C-alpha cells in the first residue's frame, strides 16, 4: 500500500465515520458516554497516527515489523508515535500532540540520539 492510497483510505474512513451517524442517527439522541460517540472521538487520532507512521517509516516496516526493535532510529520513531497517540487520546486533540512530538523528535535528532 503506497502513501497516497493510505491517506485516501484514511480520509474516506474518517469522512464516513463522521457523516454516517448524522444520517443514521438523525432522529436519535446519543449520550456523550455511548460507545459510538467514544469511537468517533478517537477516529481523528487513529487517522493522524496512521499518516504519521507512514511518513516516518514508509512501507519498509510493513513486511517485517520486528525490524523496529533492531534499529535505534526506528525505535526512537516508534516511541514518538506511541507517545503522540497516547497524548492525542488523552487530550482528545491532534494538533498539540503533533506539535509537541515533532519538537521532541527534532530535539532528539539535534542531540544525536536518533
mmCIF file of C-alpha atoms in Angstrom:
data_model
loop_
_atom_site.group_PDB
_atom_site.id
_atom_site.type_symbol
_atom_site.label_atom_id
_atom_site.label_comp_id
_atom_site.label_asym_id
_atom_site.label_seq_id
_atom_site.Cartn_x
_atom_site.Cartn_y
_atom_site.Cartn_z
ATOM 1 C CA UNK A 1 0.000 0.000 0.000
ATOM 2 C CA UNK A 2 1.544 3.297 -1.014
ATOM 3 C CA UNK A 3 1.275 6.528 0.914
ATOM 4 C CA UNK A 4 -1.395 8.209 -1.191
ATOM 5 C CA UNK A 5 -3.634 5.140 -1.062
ATOM 6 C CA UNK A 6 -3.332 5.071 2.739
ATOM 7 C CA UNK A 7 -4.112 8.792 3.001
ATOM 8 C CA UNK A 8 -7.118 8.421 0.686
ATOM 9 C CA UNK A 9 -8.411 5.396 2.579
ATOM 10 C CA UNK A 10 -7.973 7.169 5.913
ATOM 11 C CA UNK A 11 -9.741 10.273 4.610
ATOM 12 C CA UNK A 12 -12.663 8.228 3.268
ATOM 13 C CA UNK A 13 -12.947 6.251 6.503
ATOM 14 C CA UNK A 14 -12.823 9.430 8.575
ATOM 15 C CA UNK A 15 -15.452 11.089 6.401
ATOM 16 C CA UNK A 16 -17.751 8.058 6.594
ATOM 17 C CA UNK A 17 -17.323 7.710 10.354
ATOM 18 C CA UNK A 18 -18.202 11.356 10.856
ATOM 19 C CA UNK A 19 -21.058 11.695 8.365
ATOM 20 C CA UNK A 20 -22.782 8.316 8.712
ATOM 21 C CA UNK A 21 -24.003 8.956 12.285
ATOM 22 C CA UNK A 22 -25.532 12.243 11.137
ATOM 23 C CA UNK A 23 -27.582 10.388 8.558
ATOM 24 C CA UNK A 24 -28.387 7.254 10.584
ATOM 25 C CA UNK A 25 -28.939 8.822 13.989
ATOM 26 C CA UNK A 26 -30.652 11.968 12.757
ATOM 27 C CA UNK A 27 -33.708 11.371 14.905
ATOM 28 C CA UNK A 28 -31.979 9.639 17.827
ATOM 29 C CA UNK A 29 -30.200 11.320 20.699
ATOM 30 C CA UNK A 30 -26.940 9.712 21.780
ATOM 31 C CA UNK A 31 -25.457 10.278 25.193
ATOM 32 C CA UNK A 32 -21.909 11.579 25.381
ATOM 33 C CA UNK A 33 -20.796 8.340 27.082
ATOM 34 C CA UNK A 34 -22.141 5.976 24.411
ATOM 35 C CA UNK A 35 -19.648 3.685 22.623
ATOM 36 C CA UNK A 36 -20.486 5.236 19.238
ATOM 37 C CA UNK A 37 -19.616 8.729 20.450
ATOM 38 C CA UNK A 38 -16.372 7.494 22.020
ATOM 39 C CA UNK A 39 -15.398 5.727 18.781
ATOM 40 C CA UNK A 40 -15.977 8.886 16.769
ATOM 41 C CA UNK A 41 -13.911 10.951 19.206
ATOM 42 C CA UNK A 42 -10.900 8.691 18.696
ATOM 43 C CA UNK A 43 -11.252 8.376 14.912
ATOM 44 C CA UNK A 44 -9.204 11.500 14.205
ATOM 45 C CA UNK A 45 -6.384 10.259 16.425
ATOM 46 C CA UNK A 46 -6.286 6.921 14.618
ATOM 47 C CA UNK A 47 -6.196 8.564 11.200
ATOM 48 C CA UNK A 48 -3.476 11.006 12.269
ATOM 49 C CA UNK A 49 -1.429 8.181 13.793
ATOM 50 C CA UNK A 50 -1.512 6.120 10.616
ATOM 51 C CA UNK A 51 -0.449 9.090 8.496
ATOM 52 C CA UNK A 52 2.396 9.939 10.915
ATOM 53 C CA UNK A 53 3.552 6.303 10.992
ATOM 54 C CA UNK A 54 3.666 6.122 7.202
ATOM 55 C CA UNK A 55 5.539 9.440 6.994
ATOM 56 C CA UNK A 56 8.181 8.271 9.476
ATOM 57 C CA UNK A 57 8.669 4.671 8.373
ATOM 58 C CA UNK A 58 7.369 4.379 4.818
ATOM 59 C CA UNK A 59 6.472 0.913 3.621
ATOM 60 C CA UNK A 60 9.665 -0.830 4.719
ATOM 61 C CA UNK A 61 8.430 -1.991 8.127
ATOM 62 C CA UNK A 62 5.096 -3.375 6.890
ATOM 63 C CA UNK A 63 6.764 -6.537 5.625
ATOM 64 C CA UNK A 64 8.953 -7.065 8.703
ATOM 65 C CA UNK A 65 7.513 -5.312 11.787
ATOM 66 C CA UNK A 66 10.092 -6.852 14.160
ATOM 67 C CA UNK A 67 12.746 -4.690 12.486
ATOM 68 C CA UNK A 68 11.591 -1.789 14.670
ATOM 69 C CA UNK A 69 13.372 -3.386 17.612
ATOM 70 C CA UNK A 70 16.755 -3.754 15.881
ATOM 71 C CA UNK A 71 17.218 -0.189 14.648
ATOM 72 C CA UNK A 72 17.850 2.618 17.184
ATOM 73 C CA UNK A 73 16.389 5.304 14.915
ATOM 74 C CA UNK A 74 13.283 3.203 14.257
ATOM 75 C CA UNK A 75 12.879 2.585 17.981
ATOM 76 C CA UNK A 76 13.002 6.333 18.666
ATOM 77 C CA UNK A 77 10.440 6.977 15.935
ATOM 78 C CA UNK A 78 8.167 4.249 17.280
ATOM 79 C CA UNK A 79 8.381 5.712 20.797
ATOM 80 C CA UNK A 80 7.443 9.160 19.439
ATOM 81 C CA UNK A 81 4.468 7.717 17.524
ATOM 82 C CA UNK A 82 3.237 5.852 20.613
ATOM 83 C CA UNK A 83 3.650 8.990 22.757
ATOM 84 C CA UNK A 84 1.777 11.073 20.175
ATOM 85 C CA UNK A 85 -1.042 8.528 20.070
ATOM 86 C CA UNK A 86 -1.303 8.439 23.845
ATOM 87 C CA UNK A 87 -1.319 12.229 24.118
ATOM 88 C CA UNK A 88 -3.892 12.555 21.333
ATOM 89 C CA UNK A 89 -6.182 10.079 23.069
ATOM 90 C CA UNK A 90 -5.708 11.725 26.458
ATOM 91 C CA UNK A 91 -6.113 15.322 25.257
ATOM 92 C CA UNK A 92 -8.676 14.436 22.553
ATOM 93 C CA UNK A 93 -6.796 16.707 20.230
ATOM 94 C CA UNK A 94 -4.389 16.016 17.396
ATOM 95 C CA UNK A 95 -2.723 19.388 16.875
ATOM 96 C CA UNK A 96 -0.981 19.843 20.239
ATOM 97 C CA UNK A 97 0.433 16.282 20.410
ATOM 98 C CA UNK A 98 1.586 16.572 16.798
ATOM 99 C CA UNK A 99 3.457 19.804 17.513
ATOM 100 C CA UNK A 100 4.871 18.568 20.837
ATOM 101 C CA UNK A 101 6.074 15.219 19.496
ATOM 102 C CA UNK A 102 7.520 16.819 16.365
ATOM 103 C CA UNK A 103 9.518 19.177 18.575
ATOM 104 C CA UNK A 104 10.599 16.272 20.774
ATOM 105 C CA UNK A 105 11.770 14.248 17.772
ATOM 106 C CA UNK A 106 13.605 17.259 16.305
ATOM 107 C CA UNK A 107 15.310 17.819 19.674
ATOM 108 C CA UNK A 108 16.358 14.178 19.813
ATOM 109 C CA UNK A 109 17.831 14.423 16.346
ATOM 110 C CA UNK A 110 19.712 17.616 17.247
ATOM 111 C CA UNK A 111 21.142 15.932 20.341
ATOM 112 C CA UNK A 112 22.241 12.991 18.218
ATOM 113 C CA UNK A 113 20.011 10.401 19.878
ATOM 114 C CA UNK A 114 18.475 9.001 16.667
#
